[in-house]
CSV table of C-alpha atoms and ligand atoms in Angstrom, one decimal:
chain,number,residue,atom,x,y,z
A,228,UNK,CA,-106.3,56.6,110.4
A,229,UNK,CA,-106.3,52.8,109.9
A,230,UNK,CA,-109.0,50.9,111.5
A,231,UNK,CA,-108.1,49.1,114.7
A,232,UNK,CA,-107.9,45.3,114.3
A,233,UNK,CA,-109.7,43.1,116.8
A,234,UNK,CA,-107.1,41.3,118.8
A,235,UNK,CA,-106.9,37.7,119.5
A,236,UNK,CA,-107.0,36.6,123.1
A,237,UNK,CA,-108.7,39.9,123.8
A,238,UNK,CA,-110.3,40.4,127.2
A,239,UNK,CA,-113.5,42.1,127.7
A,240,UNK,CA,-112.0,45.3,129.1
A,241,UNK,CA,-109.7,45.6,126.1
A,242,UNK,CA,-112.7,45.0,123.8
A,243,UNK,CA,-114.7,47.7,125.5
A,244,UNK,CA,-111.9,50.2,125.3
A,245,UNK,CA,-111.2,49.5,121.7
A,246,UNK,CA,-114.7,49.4,120.5
A,247,UNK,CA,-116.7,51.6,122.8
A,248,UNK,CA,-118.0,54.1,120.2
A,249,UNK,CA,-120.1,53.6,117.1
A,250,UNK,CA,-117.4,55.0,114.8
A,251,UNK,CA,-114.8,52.6,116.1
A,252,UNK,CA,-117.1,49.7,115.4
A,253,UNK,CA,-118.0,51.0,112.0
A,254,UNK,CA,-114.4,51.4,111.1
A,255,UNK,CA,-113.6,47.8,111.8
A,256,UNK,CA,-116.7,46.6,110.1
A,257,UNK,CA,-115.9,48.6,106.9
A,258,UNK,CA,-112.4,47.1,107.0
A,259,UNK,CA,-113.8,43.5,107.2
A,260,UNK,CA,-116.6,44.1,104.7
A,261,UNK,CA,-114.6,45.9,102.1
A,262,UNK,CA,-110.9,45.0,102.6
A,263,UNK,CA,-110.1,46.4,99.1
A,264,UNK,CA,-112.1,49.6,99.5
A,265,UNK,CA,-115.7,50.5,99.8
A,266,UNK,CA,-118.0,49.1,97.1
A,267,UNK,CA,-121.7,49.8,96.4
A,268,UNK,CA,-123.7,46.8,97.7
A,269,UNK,CA,-126.3,47.4,95.0
A,270,UNK,CA,-124.3,48.0,91.8
A,271,UNK,CA,-120.7,47.0,92.9
A,272,UNK,CA,-119.4,50.4,91.8
A,273,UNK,CA,-116.3,51.6,93.5
A,274,UNK,CA,-117.1,55.2,92.9
A,275,UNK,CA,-118.6,55.9,96.2
A,276,UNK,CA,-118.3,59.0,98.4
A,277,UNK,CA,-118.6,59.4,102.1
A,278,UNK,CA,-121.7,61.5,102.6
A,279,UNK,CA,-120.9,62.4,106.2
A,280,UNK,CA,-117.9,61.2,108.2
A,281,UNK,CA,-117.9,57.5,108.9
A,282,UNK,CA,-121.6,56.9,108.5
A,283,UNK,CA,-123.2,57.1,105.0
A,284,UNK,CA,-121.9,56.5,101.5
A,285,UNK,CA,-123.3,57.9,98.3
A,286,UNK,CA,-122.9,55.7,95.1
A,287,UNK,CA,-122.0,57.7,92.0
A,288,UNK,CA,-123.0,54.8,89.9
A,289,UNK,CA,-126.6,54.2,90.9
A,290,UNK,CA,-127.3,56.9,93.5
A,291,UNK,CA,-127.7,54.4,96.4
A,292,UNK,CA,-127.1,55.7,99.8
A,293,UNK,CA,-125.8,53.1,102.2
A,294,UNK,CA,-123.8,52.4,105.3
A,295,UNK,CA,-121.5,49.5,106.3
A,296,UNK,CA,-124.6,48.0,108.0
A,297,UNK,CA,-126.8,48.1,104.9
A,298,UNK,CA,-128.0,44.7,103.9
A,299,UNK,CA,-126.5,43.1,107.0
A,300,UNK,CA,-128.1,41.9,110.2
A,301,UNK,CA,-126.8,45.0,111.9
A,302,UNK,CA,-129.1,47.1,109.8
A,303,UNK,CA,-132.5,46.4,111.3
A,304,UNK,CA,-131.5,46.6,114.9
A,305,UNK,CA,-131.5,49.7,116.9
A,306,UNK,CA,-128.9,48.2,119.2
A,307,UNK,CA,-125.7,50.3,119.4
A,308,UNK,CA,-122.8,48.6,117.7
A,309,UNK,CA,-120.6,48.4,120.8
A,310,UNK,CA,-123.3,46.2,122.4
A,311,UNK,CA,-123.3,44.0,119.4
A,312,UNK,CA,-119.5,43.7,119.7
A,313,UNK,CA,-119.8,42.7,123.4
A,314,UNK,CA,-122.5,40.2,122.5
A,315,UNK,CA,-120.4,38.6,119.8
A,316,UNK,CA,-117.4,38.5,122.2
A,317,UNK,CA,-119.5,36.8,124.9
A,318,UNK,CA,-120.9,34.2,122.5
A,319,UNK,CA,-117.5,33.3,121.0
A,320,UNK,CA,-115.4,33.4,124.2
A,321,UNK,CA,-117.7,31.7,126.7
A,322,UNK,CA,-116.8,28.0,126.7
A,323,UNK,CA,-120.1,26.8,127.9
A,324,UNK,CA,-122.3,29.3,126.0
A,325,UNK,CA,-124.4,32.1,127.3
A,326,UNK,CA,-128.2,32.2,127.8
A,327,UNK,CA,-130.5,35.0,126.7
A,328,UNK,CA,-131.0,35.9,130.3
A,329,UNK,CA,-127.3,36.3,131.0
A,330,UNK,CA,-127.1,38.4,127.8
A,331,UNK,CA,-130.0,40.5,128.9
A,332,UNK,CA,-128.3,41.3,132.2
A,333,UNK,CA,-124.9,41.8,130.9
A,334,UNK,CA,-125.9,44.2,128.1
A,335,UNK,CA,-128.8,45.9,129.9
A,336,UNK,CA,-131.2,45.1,127.1
A,337,UNK,CA,-134.7,43.6,127.0
A,338,UNK,CA,-135.1,39.8,127.0
A,339,UNK,CA,-136.5,39.9,123.5
A,340,UNK,CA,-133.4,41.8,122.2
A,341,UNK,CA,-131.1,39.5,124.0
A,342,UNK,CA,-132.9,36.4,122.6
A,343,UNK,CA,-132.7,37.8,119.1
A,344,UNK,CA,-129.0,38.6,119.5
A,345,UNK,CA,-128.2,35.1,120.7
A,346,UNK,CA,-130.0,33.5,117.8
A,347,UNK,CA,-128.5,35.8,115.2
A,348,UNK,CA,-124.9,35.3,116.5
A,349,UNK,CA,-125.5,31.6,116.9
A,350,UNK,CA,-126.7,31.4,113.3
A,351,UNK,CA,-123.6,33.2,112.2
A,352,UNK,CA,-121.4,30.8,114.1
A,353,UNK,CA,-122.9,27.8,112.3
A,354,UNK,CA,-120.4,26.0,110.1
A,355,UNK,CA,-122.4,25.6,106.8
A,356,UNK,CA,-120.1,23.1,105.2
A,357,UNK,CA,-118.2,21.1,107.8
A,358,UNK,CA,-115.5,18.7,106.7
A,359,UNK,CA,-116.0,15.0,107.3
A,360,UNK,CA,-114.0,13.5,110.2
A,361,UNK,CA,-111.0,11.3,109.5
A,362,UNK,CA,-108.4,9.3,111.4
A,363,UNK,CA,-109.8,7.7,114.6
A,364,UNK,CA,-113.4,8.8,115.2
A,365,UNK,CA,-115.3,8.1,118.4
A,366,UNK,CA,-119.1,7.9,118.1
A,367,UNK,CA,-121.6,7.9,121.0
A,368,UNK,CA,-125.1,9.0,121.9
A,369,UNK,CA,-126.5,10.8,125.0
A,370,UNK,CA,-129.7,12.2,126.3
A,371,UNK,CA,-130.4,15.8,127.2
A,372,UNK,CA,-133.0,17.5,129.4
A,373,UNK,CA,-136.3,16.3,130.6
A,374,UNK,CA,-135.8,15.5,134.3
A,375,UNK,CA,-138.7,13.2,135.2
A,376,UNK,CA,-139.6,12.9,138.9
A,377,UNK,CA,-139.6,9.4,140.4
A,378,UNK,CA,-138.0,7.9,137.3
A,379,UNK,CA,-134.6,6.3,137.2
A,380,UNK,CA,-131.6,7.5,135.2
A,381,UNK,CA,-132.5,5.2,132.4
A,382,UNK,CA,-135.8,6.9,131.8
A,383,UNK,CA,-135.5,8.7,128.4
A,384,UNK,CA,-139.0,9.2,127.2
A,385,UNK,CA,-139.0,13.0,127.7
A,386,UNK,CA,-135.4,13.5,126.9
A,387,UNK,CA,-133.8,14.4,123.6
A,388,UNK,CA,-131.2,12.1,122.1
A,389,UNK,CA,-128.0,13.6,120.8
A,390,UNK,CA,-125.5,11.7,118.7
A,391,UNK,CA,-121.9,12.9,118.4
A,392,UNK,CA,-118.8,12.0,116.5
A,393,UNK,CA,-115.3,13.2,117.5
A,394,UNK,CA,-112.1,12.9,115.5
A,395,UNK,CA,-109.2,12.4,118.0
A,396,UNK,CA,-107.3,15.6,118.1
A,397,UNK,CA,-109.8,17.1,115.7
A,398,UNK,CA,-113.3,18.3,115.2
A,399,UNK,CA,-116.7,17.3,116.6
A,400,UNK,CA,-120.1,16.8,114.9
A,401,UNK,CA,-123.2,16.8,117.0
A,402,UNK,CA,-126.9,16.3,116.1
A,403,UNK,CA,-130.3,15.7,117.5
A,404,UNK,CA,-131.4,12.2,116.6
A,405,UNK,CA,-134.8,10.6,116.6
A,406,UNK,CA,-133.7,7.3,118.0
A,407,UNK,CA,-130.8,5.0,118.3
A,408,UNK,CA,-131.6,2.5,115.5
A,409,UNK,CA,-129.0,1.3,113.1
A,410,UNK,CA,-130.6,3.3,110.3
A,411,UNK,CA,-130.3,6.6,112.2
A,412,UNK,CA,-126.8,6.0,113.6
A,413,UNK,CA,-125.3,4.6,110.4
A,414,UNK,CA,-126.9,7.6,108.5
A,415,UNK,CA,-125.2,10.0,110.9
A,416,UNK,CA,-121.8,8.3,110.6
A,417,UNK,CA,-122.0,8.0,106.9
A,418,UNK,CA,-122.6,11.7,106.6
A,419,UNK,CA,-120.1,13.0,109.2
A,420,UNK,CA,-117.3,10.5,108.9
A,421,UNK,CA,-115.1,10.2,105.8
A,422,UNK,CA,-115.2,7.0,103.9
A,423,UNK,CA,-111.4,6.6,104.4
A,424,UNK,CA,-111.4,7.1,108.2
A,425,UNK,CA,-109.0,4.8,109.9
A,426,UNK,CA,-111.3,3.5,112.6
A,427,UNK,CA,-114.6,4.1,114.4
A,428,UNK,CA,-114.8,3.5,118.1
A,429,UNK,CA,-118.1,3.0,119.8
A,430,UNK,CA,-119.6,1.1,122.7
A,431,UNK,CA,-121.2,-2.3,122.3
A,432,UNK,CA,-124.6,-0.9,121.2
A,433,UNK,CA,-125.9,-3.3,118.5
A,434,UNK,CA,-127.0,-0.4,116.2
A,435,UNK,CA,-123.3,0.3,115.5
A,436,UNK,CA,-122.6,-3.2,114.1
A,437,UNK,CA,-121.6,-3.3,110.5
A,438,UNK,CA,-120.3,0.2,110.3
A,439,UNK,CA,-116.8,-1.0,109.3
A,440,UNK,CA,-115.7,-1.5,105.7
A,441,UNK,CA,-112.6,-2.6,103.9
A,442,UNK,CA,-110.5,0.4,105.0
A,443,UNK,CA,-112.3,1.5,108.2
A,444,UNK,CA,-112.1,-0.6,111.3
A,445,UNK,CA,-114.9,-0.7,113.9
A,446,UNK,CA,-113.8,-1.4,117.5
A,447,UNK,CA,-116.1,-1.4,120.5
A,448,UNK,CA,-115.6,-1.2,124.3
A,449,UNK,CA,-118.0,-3.2,126.4
A,450,UNK,CA,-119.3,-0.7,128.9
A,451,UNK,CA,-121.9,-3.1,130.3
A,452,UNK,CA,-119.1,-5.5,131.1
A,453,UNK,CA,-117.2,-2.6,132.8
A,454,UNK,CA,-114.7,-2.4,130.1
A,455,UNK,CA,-113.8,1.3,129.4
A,456,UNK,CA,-110.5,1.2,127.7
A,457,UNK,CA,-108.7,-1.5,125.7
A,458,UNK,CA,-105.4,-0.4,124.4
A,459,UNK,CA,-106.3,2.9,122.7
A,460,UNK,CA,-109.9,1.8,122.1
A,461,UNK,CA,-112.2,4.0,124.2
A,462,UNK,CA,-114.8,6.7,123.9
A,463,UNK,CA,-113.5,9.0,126.5
A,464,UNK,CA,-113.1,11.9,124.1
A,465,UNK,CA,-116.7,12.0,123.0
A,466,UNK,CA,-117.8,11.5,126.6
A,467,UNK,CA,-115.8,14.6,127.7
A,468,UNK,CA,-117.8,16.4,125.0
A,469,UNK,CA,-121.0,15.1,126.7
A,470,UNK,CA,-120.0,16.4,130.1
A,471,UNK,CA,-119.1,19.8,128.6
A,472,UNK,CA,-122.5,19.8,126.9
A,473,UNK,CA,-124.3,18.9,130.1
A,474,UNK,CA,-122.5,21.7,132.0
A,475,UNK,CA,-123.4,24.2,129.3
A,476,UNK,CA,-126.4,26.4,128.9
A,477,UNK,CA,-128.2,23.5,127.2
A,478,UNK,CA,-127.8,21.4,130.3
A,479,UNK,CA,-129.9,23.8,132.4
A,480,UNK,CA,-133.0,23.5,130.1
A,481,UNK,CA,-135.6,21.0,131.0
A,482,UNK,CA,-137.2,21.2,127.6
A,483,UNK,CA,-135.7,22.4,124.4
A,484,UNK,CA,-137.2,21.9,121.0
A,485,UNK,CA,-135.2,19.7,118.7
A,486,UNK,CA,-134.7,22.7,116.3
A,487,UNK,CA,-133.3,25.0,119.1
A,488,UNK,CA,-131.2,22.2,120.5
A,489,UNK,CA,-129.7,21.6,117.1
A,490,UNK,CA,-128.8,25.3,116.9
A,491,UNK,CA,-127.1,25.1,120.3
A,492,UNK,CA,-125.2,22.0,119.2
A,493,UNK,CA,-124.0,23.8,116.1
A,494,UNK,CA,-122.9,26.7,118.2
A,495,UNK,CA,-121.1,24.4,120.6
A,496,UNK,CA,-119.4,22.5,117.8
A,497,UNK,CA,-118.3,25.6,116.1
A,498,UNK,CA,-116.8,26.9,119.3
A,499,UNK,CA,-115.1,23.6,120.0
A,500,UNK,CA,-113.8,23.2,116.4
A,501,UNK,CA,-112.4,26.7,116.6
A,502,UNK,CA,-110.8,26.3,120.0
A,503,UNK,CA,-107.4,27.0,118.4
A,504,UNK,CA,-108.7,29.8,116.2
A,505,UNK,CA,-107.3,33.1,117.6
A,506,UNK,CA,-109.4,35.0,115.2
A,507,UNK,CA,-112.8,33.6,116.2
A,508,UNK,CA,-114.1,37.0,117.2
A,509,UNK,CA,-113.1,38.6,113.9
A,510,UNK,CA,-114.3,35.6,111.9
A,511,UNK,CA,-117.7,35.8,113.6
A,512,UNK,CA,-118.0,39.5,112.9
A,513,UNK,CA,-117.1,38.8,109.2
A,514,UNK,CA,-119.9,36.2,109.0
A,515,UNK,CA,-122.3,38.6,110.6
A,516,UNK,CA,-121.4,41.4,108.2
A,517,UNK,CA,-121.9,39.0,105.3
A,518,UNK,CA,-125.0,37.4,106.6
A,519,UNK,CA,-128.5,38.0,105.1
A,520,UNK,CA,-131.0,39.8,107.3
A,521,UNK,CA,-133.5,37.5,109.0
A,522,UNK,CA,-136.3,39.6,110.5
A,523,UNK,CA,-137.4,38.8,114.0
A,524,UNK,CA,-140.9,37.9,112.8
A,525,UNK,CA,-139.5,35.3,110.4
A,526,UNK,CA,-137.3,33.8,113.2
A,527,UNK,CA,-140.4,33.5,115.5
A,528,UNK,CA,-142.4,31.8,112.7
A,529,UNK,CA,-139.6,29.4,112.0
A,530,UNK,CA,-139.0,28.4,115.6
A,531,UNK,CA,-142.6,27.3,116.2
B,670,ZN,ZN1,-124.4,51.7,93.2
């Protein structure tokens, strides 16, 4: 029987019907991991035998006994695969992201497990080699978190600065930034925006000055002078990303370490950049099945 394919635009009921047993989940994972037939993860031999239906394989080449989960992040968890699938679904389909607490309640697992799941899936959703932005690119910065009592809106000392670039009709790139000096902002733009981009649109902030070159225009709107749009020069696209960011899970945190905020920004960018990808659920499963195992202890150590 051929494995069921995860559908695009699947709703959660369909997902739970299609992948509500361990063997249904295993079948699809096998299909994604070994599209050309099962191979031994240790010696690459294709002479492998099913030791018992759907679960274990025996390698005739090296004697290794393995399952579709061996060597993947699914291996070390005792979480049933259908719960993994629901967790991936929630992370990829929820536009504003999902907190570990929501995950805990939805899956009926411990907070620790939910937290681990969110981190693992978020790591898999990270785009390791994003393409540079081209065409018309809007760049802006904003501040996240750290509500300080009795301080005005302009107070930013306990907030974290995020800088973003959006290609009109294309992808976004977001990052935590130390400050809004020319050095930091130019560095971010040089890394995320292609040298041949047509134009960069920003506000009048001085640190953006000099970002243009022979084939890339730099246009600014003067927000302080109440100028928001001049012809097609505006930063409304990147500002709509900021409002999405602030309405997201991230927006509800008062304090978030730069490291964790960066991970959220990656997750949000990935979801945004894949907004037309009908196969996001499948693609994320594929990344998870190919991902190296990162033990919980290591994750804790790295997040300190
Ligand atoms: Zn082998």
